[in-house]
Short mmCIF file of N, CA and C in Angstrom, two decimals:
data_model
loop_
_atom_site.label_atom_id
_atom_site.label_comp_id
_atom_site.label_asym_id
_atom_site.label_seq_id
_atom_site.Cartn_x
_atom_site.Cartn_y
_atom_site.Cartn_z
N UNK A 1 -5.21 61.48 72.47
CA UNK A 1 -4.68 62.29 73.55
C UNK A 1 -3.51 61.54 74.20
N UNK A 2 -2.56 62.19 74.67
CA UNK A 2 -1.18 62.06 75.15
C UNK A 2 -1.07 62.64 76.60
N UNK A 3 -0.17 61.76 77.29
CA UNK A 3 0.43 62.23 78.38
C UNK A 3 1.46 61.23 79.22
N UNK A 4 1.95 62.25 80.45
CA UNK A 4 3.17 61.26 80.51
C UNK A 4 3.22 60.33 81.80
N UNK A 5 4.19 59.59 82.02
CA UNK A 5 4.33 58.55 83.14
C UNK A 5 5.41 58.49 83.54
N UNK A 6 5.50 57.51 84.31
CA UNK A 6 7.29 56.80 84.72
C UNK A 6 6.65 55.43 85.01
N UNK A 7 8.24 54.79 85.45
CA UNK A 7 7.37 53.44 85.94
C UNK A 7 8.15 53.12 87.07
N UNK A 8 7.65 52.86 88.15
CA UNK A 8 8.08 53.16 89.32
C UNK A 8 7.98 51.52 90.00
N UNK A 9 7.90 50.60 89.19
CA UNK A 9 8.41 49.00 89.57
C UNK A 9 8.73 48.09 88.64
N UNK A 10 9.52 47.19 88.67
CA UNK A 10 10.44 46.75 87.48
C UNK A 10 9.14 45.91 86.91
N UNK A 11 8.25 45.54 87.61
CA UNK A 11 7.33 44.38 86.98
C UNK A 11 5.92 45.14 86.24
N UNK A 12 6.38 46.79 85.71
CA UNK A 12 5.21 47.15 85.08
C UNK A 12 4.25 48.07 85.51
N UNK A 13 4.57 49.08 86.72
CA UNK A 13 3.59 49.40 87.56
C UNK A 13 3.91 50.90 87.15
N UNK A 14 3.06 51.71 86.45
CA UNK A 14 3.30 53.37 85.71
C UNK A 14 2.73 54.50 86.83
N UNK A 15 3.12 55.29 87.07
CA UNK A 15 2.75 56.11 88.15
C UNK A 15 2.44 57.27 86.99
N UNK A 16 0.97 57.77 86.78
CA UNK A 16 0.80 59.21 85.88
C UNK A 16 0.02 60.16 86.56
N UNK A 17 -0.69 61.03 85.81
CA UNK A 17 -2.03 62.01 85.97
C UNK A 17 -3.35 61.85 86.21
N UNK A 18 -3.98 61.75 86.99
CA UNK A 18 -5.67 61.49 86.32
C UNK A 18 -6.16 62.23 85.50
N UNK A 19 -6.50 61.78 84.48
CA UNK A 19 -6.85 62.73 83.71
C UNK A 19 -8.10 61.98 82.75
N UNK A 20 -8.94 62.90 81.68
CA UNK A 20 -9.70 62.17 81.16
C UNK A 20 -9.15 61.15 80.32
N UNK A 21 -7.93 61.45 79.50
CA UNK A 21 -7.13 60.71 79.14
C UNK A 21 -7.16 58.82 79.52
N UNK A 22 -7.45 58.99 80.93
CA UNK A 22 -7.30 57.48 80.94
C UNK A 22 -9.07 56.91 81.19
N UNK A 23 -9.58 57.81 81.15
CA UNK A 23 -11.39 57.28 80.81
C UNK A 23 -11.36 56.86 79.79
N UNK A 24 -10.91 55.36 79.65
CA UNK A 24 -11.29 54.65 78.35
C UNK A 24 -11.23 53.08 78.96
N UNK A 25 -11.58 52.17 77.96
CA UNK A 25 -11.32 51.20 78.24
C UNK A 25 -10.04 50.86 77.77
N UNK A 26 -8.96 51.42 76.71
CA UNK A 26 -8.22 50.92 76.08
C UNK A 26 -7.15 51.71 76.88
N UNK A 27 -6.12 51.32 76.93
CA UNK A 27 -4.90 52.41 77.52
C UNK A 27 -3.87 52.05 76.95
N UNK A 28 -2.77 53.00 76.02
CA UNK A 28 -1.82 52.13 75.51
C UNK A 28 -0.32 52.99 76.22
N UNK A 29 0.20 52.32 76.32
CA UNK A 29 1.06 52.35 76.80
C UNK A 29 2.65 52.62 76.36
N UNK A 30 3.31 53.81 75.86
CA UNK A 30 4.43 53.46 74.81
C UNK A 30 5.77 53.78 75.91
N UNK A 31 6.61 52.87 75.56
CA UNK A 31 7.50 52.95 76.44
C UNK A 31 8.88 54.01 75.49
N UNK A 32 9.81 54.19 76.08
CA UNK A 32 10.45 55.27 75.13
C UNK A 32 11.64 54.39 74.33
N UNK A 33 11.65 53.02 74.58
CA UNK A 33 12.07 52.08 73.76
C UNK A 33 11.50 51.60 72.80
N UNK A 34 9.84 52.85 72.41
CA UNK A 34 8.83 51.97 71.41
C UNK A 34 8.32 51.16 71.27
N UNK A 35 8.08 50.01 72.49
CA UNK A 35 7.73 48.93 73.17
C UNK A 35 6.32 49.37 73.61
N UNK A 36 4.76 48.80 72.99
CA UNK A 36 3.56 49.08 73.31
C UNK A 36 3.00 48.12 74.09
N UNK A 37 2.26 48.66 74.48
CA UNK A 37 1.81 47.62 75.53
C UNK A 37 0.27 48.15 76.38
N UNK A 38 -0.75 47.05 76.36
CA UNK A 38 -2.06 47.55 76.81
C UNK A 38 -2.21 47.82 78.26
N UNK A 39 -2.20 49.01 78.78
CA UNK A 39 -1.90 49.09 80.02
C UNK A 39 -3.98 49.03 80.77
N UNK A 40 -3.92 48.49 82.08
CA UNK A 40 -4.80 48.69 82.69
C UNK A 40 -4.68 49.61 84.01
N UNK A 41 -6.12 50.52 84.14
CA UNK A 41 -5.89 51.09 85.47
C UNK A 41 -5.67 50.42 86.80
N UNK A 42 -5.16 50.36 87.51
CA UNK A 42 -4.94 49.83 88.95
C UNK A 42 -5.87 50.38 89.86
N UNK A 43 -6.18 52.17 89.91
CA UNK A 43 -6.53 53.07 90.42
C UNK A 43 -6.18 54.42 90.76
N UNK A 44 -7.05 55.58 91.09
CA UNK A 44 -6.81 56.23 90.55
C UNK A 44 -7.39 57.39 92.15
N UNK A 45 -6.97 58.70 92.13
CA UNK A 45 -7.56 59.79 93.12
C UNK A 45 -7.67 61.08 92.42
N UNK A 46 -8.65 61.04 92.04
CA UNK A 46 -8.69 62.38 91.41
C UNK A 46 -8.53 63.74 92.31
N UNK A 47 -8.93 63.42 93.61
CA UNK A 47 -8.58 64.57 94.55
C UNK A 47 -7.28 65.34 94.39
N UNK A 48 -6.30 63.95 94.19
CA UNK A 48 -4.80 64.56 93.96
C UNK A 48 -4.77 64.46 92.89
N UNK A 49 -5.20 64.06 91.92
CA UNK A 49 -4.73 64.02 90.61
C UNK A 49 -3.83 62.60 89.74
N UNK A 50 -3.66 61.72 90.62
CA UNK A 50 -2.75 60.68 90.51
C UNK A 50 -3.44 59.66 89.93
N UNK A 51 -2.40 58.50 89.16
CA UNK A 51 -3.37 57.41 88.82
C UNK A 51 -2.41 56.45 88.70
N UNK A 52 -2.21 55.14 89.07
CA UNK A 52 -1.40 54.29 88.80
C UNK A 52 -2.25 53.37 87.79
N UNK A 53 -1.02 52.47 86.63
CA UNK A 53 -1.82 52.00 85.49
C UNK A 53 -0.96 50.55 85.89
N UNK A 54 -1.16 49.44 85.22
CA UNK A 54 -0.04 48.41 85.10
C UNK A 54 0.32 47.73 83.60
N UNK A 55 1.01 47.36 82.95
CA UNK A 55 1.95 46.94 82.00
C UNK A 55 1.99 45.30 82.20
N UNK A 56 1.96 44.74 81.08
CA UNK A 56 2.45 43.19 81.28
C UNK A 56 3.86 43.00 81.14
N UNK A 57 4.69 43.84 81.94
CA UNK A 57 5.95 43.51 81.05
C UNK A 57 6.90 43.40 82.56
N UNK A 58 8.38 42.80 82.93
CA UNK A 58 8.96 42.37 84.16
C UNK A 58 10.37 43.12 83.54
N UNK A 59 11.18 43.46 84.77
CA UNK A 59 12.52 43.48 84.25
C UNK A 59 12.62 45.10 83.49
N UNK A 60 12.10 46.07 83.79
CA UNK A 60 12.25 46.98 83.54
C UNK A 60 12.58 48.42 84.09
N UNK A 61 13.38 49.32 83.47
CA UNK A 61 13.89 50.23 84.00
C UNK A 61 13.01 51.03 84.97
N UNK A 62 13.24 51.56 85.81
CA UNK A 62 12.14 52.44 86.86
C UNK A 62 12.93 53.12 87.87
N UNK A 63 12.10 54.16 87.84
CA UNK A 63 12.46 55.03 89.11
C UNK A 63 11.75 54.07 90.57
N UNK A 64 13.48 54.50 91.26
CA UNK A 64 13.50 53.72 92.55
C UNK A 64 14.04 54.54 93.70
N UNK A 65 13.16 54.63 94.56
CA UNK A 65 13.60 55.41 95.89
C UNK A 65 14.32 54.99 96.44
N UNK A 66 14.87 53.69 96.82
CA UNK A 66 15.96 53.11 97.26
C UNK A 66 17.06 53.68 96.75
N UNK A 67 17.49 54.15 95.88
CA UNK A 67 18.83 54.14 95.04
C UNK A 67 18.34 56.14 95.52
N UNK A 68 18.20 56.82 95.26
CA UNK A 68 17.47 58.07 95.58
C UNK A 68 18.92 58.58 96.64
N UNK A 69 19.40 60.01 96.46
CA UNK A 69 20.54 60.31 96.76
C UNK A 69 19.74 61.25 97.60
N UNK A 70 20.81 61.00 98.97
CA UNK A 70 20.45 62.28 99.87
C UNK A 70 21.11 63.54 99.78
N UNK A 71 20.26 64.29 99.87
CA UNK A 71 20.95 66.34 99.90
C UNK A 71 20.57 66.41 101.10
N UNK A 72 21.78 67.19 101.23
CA UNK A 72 21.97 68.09 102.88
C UNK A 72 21.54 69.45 102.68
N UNK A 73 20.86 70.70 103.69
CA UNK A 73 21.08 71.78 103.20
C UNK A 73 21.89 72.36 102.38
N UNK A 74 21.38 73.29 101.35
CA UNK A 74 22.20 73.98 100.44
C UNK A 74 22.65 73.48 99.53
N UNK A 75 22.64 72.11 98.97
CA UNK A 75 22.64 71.02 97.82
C UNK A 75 21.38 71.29 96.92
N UNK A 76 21.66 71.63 95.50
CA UNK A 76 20.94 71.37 94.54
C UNK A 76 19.99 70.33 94.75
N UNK A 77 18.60 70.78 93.93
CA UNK A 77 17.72 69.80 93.65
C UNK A 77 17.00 70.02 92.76
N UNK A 78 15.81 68.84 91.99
CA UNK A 78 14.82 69.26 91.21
C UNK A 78 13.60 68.36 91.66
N UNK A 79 12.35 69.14 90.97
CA UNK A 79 11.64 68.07 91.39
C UNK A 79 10.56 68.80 90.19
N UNK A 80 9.22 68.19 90.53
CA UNK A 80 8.08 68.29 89.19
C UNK A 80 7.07 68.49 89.78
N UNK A 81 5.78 69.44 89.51
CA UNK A 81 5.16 69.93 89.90
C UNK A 81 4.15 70.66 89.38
N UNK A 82 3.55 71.35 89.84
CA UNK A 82 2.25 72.48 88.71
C UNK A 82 2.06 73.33 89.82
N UNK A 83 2.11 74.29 89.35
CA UNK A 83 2.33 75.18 89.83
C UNK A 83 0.48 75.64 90.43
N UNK A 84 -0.51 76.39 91.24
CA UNK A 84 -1.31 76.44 91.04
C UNK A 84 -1.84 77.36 92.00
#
C-alpha cells in the first residue's frame, strides 16, 4: 500500500495521512529522487487524520512556511483537501 507525504524540515521530518498504511512496524519511505529510507512514526491523530513520520536523512528539500507568499484579497490560490 501507497500514499503520499511532503517533508516539511530539512533534517527528515514527513508530514502525511493516518492511515492503516502506516500500522506496521516497517515504513519505507521513497523520496522522488528514489532515495529509500526507513522511516519511523513520530506520531500520529487520527481524529484529524494526520501523522508525522521521520527519515534519517539532513539537508533536504521541504516545504517551508517561512518562504510562503502572501495573497491579498482576490489573488489566486490553491490548497489540498478532501472534500467530505
Amino acid at each position: 500500500a501507497y500514499q503520499s507525504g511532503f517533508l516539511i524540515s530539512p533534517n527528515g521530518h514527513v508530514l502525511t495521512v493516518w492511515s492503516h498504511v502506516l500500522d506496521t512496524d516497517f515504513i519505507t519511505v521513497t523520496l522522488d529522487d528514489g532515495r529509500k529510507f526507513q522511516g519511523g512514526l513520530m506520531g500520529a491523530d487520527p481524529r484529524f487524520e494526520i501523522a508525522m513520520l521521520k527519515i534519517p536523512a539532513d539537508d533536504l528539500p521541504h516545504f517551508n512556511l517561512d518562504t510562503a507568499v502572501e495573497l491579498g484579497a482576490g489573488d489566486r490560490g490553491g490548497g489540498l483537501g478532501e472534500a467530505g
